[in-house]
Structure formats: C-alpha cells, structure tokens
Amino acid sequence: MDTASRTAIVTGGSRGIGRAVAVRLAAAGQDVAVVYSSNAKEADAAVGEIEAAGARGIALQADVADEDTIAGAFDTVEQRLGPIDVVVNAAGIMALQPIRELDLAQLDRQLRTNVRGTFVTAKEAARRIRPGGAFVAFSTSVTRLHLPAYGAYAATKGAVEALIPILAKEMGDRDVTVNAVAPGPTATELFFEGKSQQVIDRIAGLSPMNRLGTPEDVAELVAFLAGPGRWINGQIVFANGGAA
C-alpha cells in the first residue's frame, strides 16, 4: 500500500515503543502527530526524528483519558496535517506488585490510562479515521505469559483485548481495520524500571531467541497493520519472539 499523503496519530509517541512506531510510520511516508503526557523535550526529539525521516511531525500534549483534550488534539492534527488515516494508541503505564500487596491507587491509575485512555482514543478515532485507515491499540503478551506481579497491568490489557474485535465489527462498514499488538518483554525504560539484571536475563530467556525485543521489532508490525495489512482485522497480534 502507498502510505504517502497519510496522516497518523501516535499516543505515547515520545518514548519507547510509541516513539519507534512514530518514526517507522514517518519512514513509510506518513505525517505523524506525537501525543505525549508530560515530557515535552522527548516529544520534540521524536518530532525531530520524524522530520529526519522525511515526514511532517508535530507534538501535542494531551491526557489520553480526558475526552476533551484528546478531541482537541485530533482537531489540531486535522487543521495542521490533514484528515486522519491512522491512530496508534501506544500510551500506557505499568506498575508491578503482587496481587496480595496491590496498591489500589496504582490499580486505579492503570485502569484510567490503559483502559479508559484506550476507550477515549478509540472513540475519537472511530469518528475521524478516513476509509482505508487503521486503528492499532496495545495489549501485552503477559496476558498469556502470566508473570507474577503483572496482575493489575495484565488485567487492564485484557480489557483492551475485549474491545478490539467489537470495534472492528463496528468500523468494518467504513473499511477501517482495528487490531491490537501484544508485545513480549521489550527493551524500554518502562520495562527496565525497578528490575535487577538477574530478573532481566531471566525474562529475556523466555524467548527461544534468548533476548528482549526492541521497540523497532514491534514498530515493524504496527507499520504493517497500519499500512498493507488490510486483511488482518479484529485481531490481537503477538510480537514476542516466541516467548512462552
């Protein structure tokens, strides 16, 4: 598929997997709006990488769980970059605690960003994406790997997985595909935070390739779903190097 003259929005696009996705879409010829929560410096750096890839880029601050600020961000994208073709909701937070020790305030934070944020972004995307476009959300391979301490995070992503096939059916008559990508352990700041090298090595060993994924590994899949992968719809697609 020729993805030139297309416009994409990537939430959580200032760092990690979201940033790699934004740059990869730009390399495919799509103009990209990076929606970020708080780190303006990183968002501006991401825009610099988008422009270096030959596309137009802008950075917009918004809370994905707030429908007014997300609607405003979508308005700005349409005004500055044009009609929206692709929305990738990569924004998310993760706090690890055993269920017996779970801080319910942390659970509420994750529910707000990971579940409500996905619904708010999906709702706006469903109203705006042009025919032939795509919506890509993020789940996690932990919903299948069942790693200790990931209970709250996996539960929020289970809700995302429930949303995807329903939204795909609702969007089918507009020729818009809806999928979620479920990365395995990936080398990002979010993953490394609070983990010892021993734990990192053990988790990397879950894959027969004996390594962590990279943000670029995941970005390749997102770019396919957001471009030529038109017959993949309503799916949760795992990108984890065979981790089990």
Coordinates of C-alpha atoms in Angstrom, one line a residue:
M1 CA 0.0 0.0 0.0
D2 CA 1.2 3.5 -0.8
T3 CA 1.1 5.2 2.5
A4 CA 2.3 8.6 1.3
S5 CA -0.1 11.5 1.9
R6 CA -1.4 9.8 5.0
T7 CA -1.6 11.2 8.5
A8 CA -1.1 9.3 11.7
I9 CA -1.5 10.0 15.4
V10 CA 0.6 8.1 17.9
T11 CA -0.3 8.5 21.5
G12 CA 2.6 7.7 23.9
G13 CA 4.8 8.6 21.0
S14 CA 7.5 10.5 22.8
R15 CA 9.4 7.4 24.1
G16 CA 9.8 3.7 23.9
I17 CA 7.7 1.6 21.5
G18 CA 5.4 4.6 20.7
R19 CA 8.4 6.6 19.5
A20 CA 9.7 3.8 17.4
V21 CA 6.3 3.4 15.8
A22 CA 6.1 7.2 15.1
V23 CA 9.5 7.1 13.3
R24 CA 8.7 3.9 11.4
L25 CA 5.4 5.4 10.1
A26 CA 7.2 8.5 9.1
A27 CA 9.7 6.3 7.2
A28 CA 6.7 4.8 5.3
G29 CA 5.7 8.3 4.2
Q30 CA 3.1 9.2 6.8
D31 CA 3.0 12.5 8.6
V32 CA 2.8 11.9 12.3
A33 CA 1.4 13.7 15.3
V34 CA 3.1 12.6 18.6
V35 CA 0.7 12.9 21.5
Y36 CA 2.5 12.9 24.9
S37 CA 1.6 13.2 28.5
S38 CA 4.3 15.3 30.1
N39 CA 7.8 15.1 28.6
A40 CA 7.9 17.9 26.0
K41 CA 11.7 17.5 25.5
E42 CA 11.4 13.9 24.4
A43 CA 8.3 14.6 22.3
D44 CA 10.2 17.4 20.4
A45 CA 13.1 14.9 19.9
A46 CA 10.7 12.4 18.4
V47 CA 9.4 15.1 16.1
G48 CA 13.0 15.7 15.0
E49 CA 13.4 12.0 14.1
I50 CA 10.1 12.1 12.2
E51 CA 11.2 15.1 10.2
A52 CA 14.6 13.4 9.6
A53 CA 12.7 10.5 8.1
G54 CA 11.2 12.9 5.5
A55 CA 7.7 13.4 7.0
R56 CA 6.0 16.3 8.8
G57 CA 5.7 15.9 12.5
I58 CA 4.1 17.8 15.4
A59 CA 3.9 17.2 19.2
L60 CA 0.7 17.7 21.2
Q61 CA 0.3 17.4 24.9
A62 CA -2.9 15.6 26.0
D63 CA -4.2 13.2 28.6
V64 CA -5.5 10.1 26.7
A65 CA -8.1 9.5 29.4
D66 CA -9.6 13.0 29.0
E67 CA -12.0 13.2 26.1
D68 CA -11.9 17.0 25.8
T69 CA -8.1 17.2 25.5
I70 CA -8.0 14.2 23.1
A71 CA -10.7 15.7 20.9
G72 CA -8.7 19.0 20.9
A73 CA -5.6 17.1 19.8
F74 CA -7.5 15.4 17.0
D75 CA -8.8 18.8 15.9
T76 CA -5.3 20.3 15.8
V77 CA -4.0 17.3 13.8
E78 CA -6.7 17.8 11.2
Q79 CA -6.0 21.5 11.0
R80 CA -2.2 21.2 10.7
L81 CA -1.6 17.9 9.0
G82 CA -4.9 17.0 7.3
P83 CA -7.5 14.2 7.6
I84 CA -6.6 11.3 9.9
D85 CA -5.8 7.9 8.5
V86 CA -4.1 6.0 11.3
V87 CA -4.4 6.1 15.1
V88 CA -2.0 4.1 17.2
N89 CA -2.7 4.2 20.9
A90 CA 0.6 3.3 22.5
A91 CA 0.1 5.3 25.7
G92 CA 0.2 3.2 28.8
I93 CA 1.5 2.8 32.3
M94 CA 2.7 -0.2 34.2
A95 CA 3.1 -0.7 38.0
L96 CA 4.2 -4.1 39.2
Q97 CA 3.0 -5.6 42.5
P98 CA 1.9 -9.0 43.7
I99 CA -1.9 -9.1 43.9
R100 CA -1.8 -9.6 47.7
E101 CA 0.2 -6.4 48.1
L102 CA -1.6 -4.4 45.4
D103 CA -1.9 -0.7 45.9
L104 CA -5.4 0.1 44.7
A105 CA -4.4 3.6 43.9
Q106 CA -1.9 2.2 41.4
L107 CA -4.6 -0.1 40.0
D108 CA -6.9 2.9 39.5
R109 CA -4.1 4.8 37.7
Q110 CA -3.5 1.9 35.3
L111 CA -7.2 1.5 34.7
R112 CA -7.6 5.2 33.9
T113 CA -4.7 5.3 31.4
N114 CA -4.7 1.8 29.9
V115 CA -8.5 1.1 29.8
R116 CA -10.3 4.5 29.8
G117 CA -7.5 6.0 27.7
T118 CA -7.9 3.3 25.1
F119 CA -11.7 3.8 25.0
V120 CA -11.4 7.6 24.8
T121 CA -8.8 7.4 21.9
A122 CA -10.8 4.7 20.1
K123 CA -14.0 6.7 20.4
E124 CA -12.4 9.7 18.8
A125 CA -10.6 7.6 16.2
A126 CA -13.9 5.8 15.2
R127 CA -15.4 9.2 14.4
R128 CA -12.4 10.6 12.4
I129 CA -10.4 7.9 10.6
R130 CA -10.9 8.1 6.9
P131 CA -12.0 4.9 4.9
G132 CA -9.0 2.7 4.3
G133 CA -7.4 3.7 7.6
A134 CA -6.4 1.8 10.7
F135 CA -6.7 1.8 14.5
V136 CA -4.0 0.0 16.4
A137 CA -4.1 -0.5 20.2
F138 CA -1.7 -2.2 22.5
S139 CA -2.1 -5.2 24.7
T140 CA 0.7 -7.3 26.2
S141 CA 2.0 -10.9 26.0
V142 CA 1.7 -11.0 29.7
T143 CA -1.9 -11.9 29.3
R144 CA -0.6 -15.3 28.1
L145 CA 2.7 -15.5 30.0
H146 CA 1.1 -14.9 33.4
L147 CA 4.2 -13.5 35.0
P148 CA 4.0 -12.8 38.8
A149 CA 3.5 -9.1 39.8
Y150 CA 1.9 -8.2 36.5
G151 CA -1.7 -8.9 37.6
A152 CA -3.1 -5.4 37.5
Y153 CA -1.3 -4.5 34.3
A154 CA -2.4 -7.7 32.5
A155 CA -6.0 -7.1 33.7
T156 CA -6.1 -3.7 32.1
K157 CA -4.8 -5.1 28.8
G158 CA -7.4 -7.9 29.0
A159 CA -10.0 -5.2 28.8
V160 CA -8.3 -3.8 25.7
E161 CA -8.3 -7.2 24.0
A162 CA -12.1 -7.4 24.7
L163 CA -12.6 -4.1 22.9
I164 CA -10.8 -4.8 19.7
P165 CA -13.0 -7.3 17.9
I166 CA -16.1 -5.4 18.8
L167 CA -14.7 -2.1 17.4
A168 CA -13.6 -4.0 14.3
K169 CA -17.1 -5.0 13.6
E170 CA -18.4 -1.5 14.3
M171 CA -15.8 0.0 11.9
G172 CA -16.0 -2.6 9.1
D173 CA -18.5 -0.7 7.0
R174 CA -16.1 2.2 6.8
D175 CA -13.2 0.0 5.6
V176 CA -11.2 0.8 8.8
T177 CA -9.2 -2.1 10.3
V178 CA -8.9 -2.5 14.1
N179 CA -6.2 -4.6 15.8
A180 CA -4.1 -4.7 18.9
V181 CA -0.4 -5.6 19.1
A182 CA 0.7 -7.6 22.2
P183 CA 4.5 -7.2 22.7
G184 CA 6.5 -9.5 24.8
P185 CA 9.3 -8.2 27.0
T186 CA 10.8 -5.2 25.2
A187 CA 13.9 -3.2 25.9
T188 CA 12.3 0.1 27.0
E189 CA 12.7 2.4 30.0
L190 CA 9.3 1.2 31.2
F191 CA 10.5 -2.5 31.1
F192 CA 13.9 -1.9 32.8
E193 CA 12.5 0.2 35.7
G194 CA 12.9 -1.5 39.0
K195 CA 14.3 -4.8 37.6
S196 CA 17.7 -6.3 38.5
Q197 CA 19.9 -7.7 35.8
Q198 CA 19.1 -11.2 37.1
V199 CA 15.4 -10.6 36.5
I200 CA 16.0 -9.0 33.1
D201 CA 18.1 -12.0 32.0
R202 CA 15.5 -14.5 33.2
I203 CA 12.7 -12.7 31.4
A204 CA 14.8 -12.4 28.2
G205 CA 15.3 -16.2 28.4
L206 CA 11.5 -16.7 27.9
S207 CA 12.1 -16.3 24.2
P208 CA 13.9 -19.1 22.3
M209 CA 15.9 -16.3 20.7
N210 CA 17.2 -15.6 24.2
R211 CA 16.8 -11.8 24.0
L212 CA 14.5 -9.0 24.7
G213 CA 12.5 -7.5 21.8
T214 CA 13.4 -4.0 20.6
P215 CA 10.9 -1.1 20.1
E216 CA 11.8 -1.4 16.4
D217 CA 10.8 -5.0 16.3
V218 CA 7.3 -4.0 17.4
A219 CA 7.2 -0.9 15.2
E220 CA 7.6 -3.1 12.1
L221 CA 4.4 -5.0 13.0
V222 CA 2.5 -1.8 13.7
A223 CA 3.5 -0.3 10.4
F224 CA 2.3 -3.4 8.6
L225 CA -1.1 -3.3 10.4
A226 CA -1.3 0.5 9.7
G227 CA -0.5 0.1 6.0
P228 CA -0.5 -3.0 3.8
G229 CA -2.0 -5.5 6.3
R230 CA -5.6 -4.8 5.2
W231 CA -6.9 -8.3 5.7
I232 CA -5.9 -8.6 9.3
N233 CA -8.8 -7.2 11.3
G234 CA -10.2 -7.7 14.8
Q235 CA -7.0 -9.5 16.0
I236 CA -4.6 -9.5 18.9
V237 CA -1.3 -10.0 17.2
F238 CA 1.6 -11.2 19.4
A239 CA 5.1 -9.8 18.9
N240 CA 7.3 -11.6 21.4
G241 CA 9.9 -13.7 19.7
G242 CA 8.1 -16.9 20.6
A243 CA 8.2 -16.2 24.4
A244 CA 6.2 -18.8 26.4

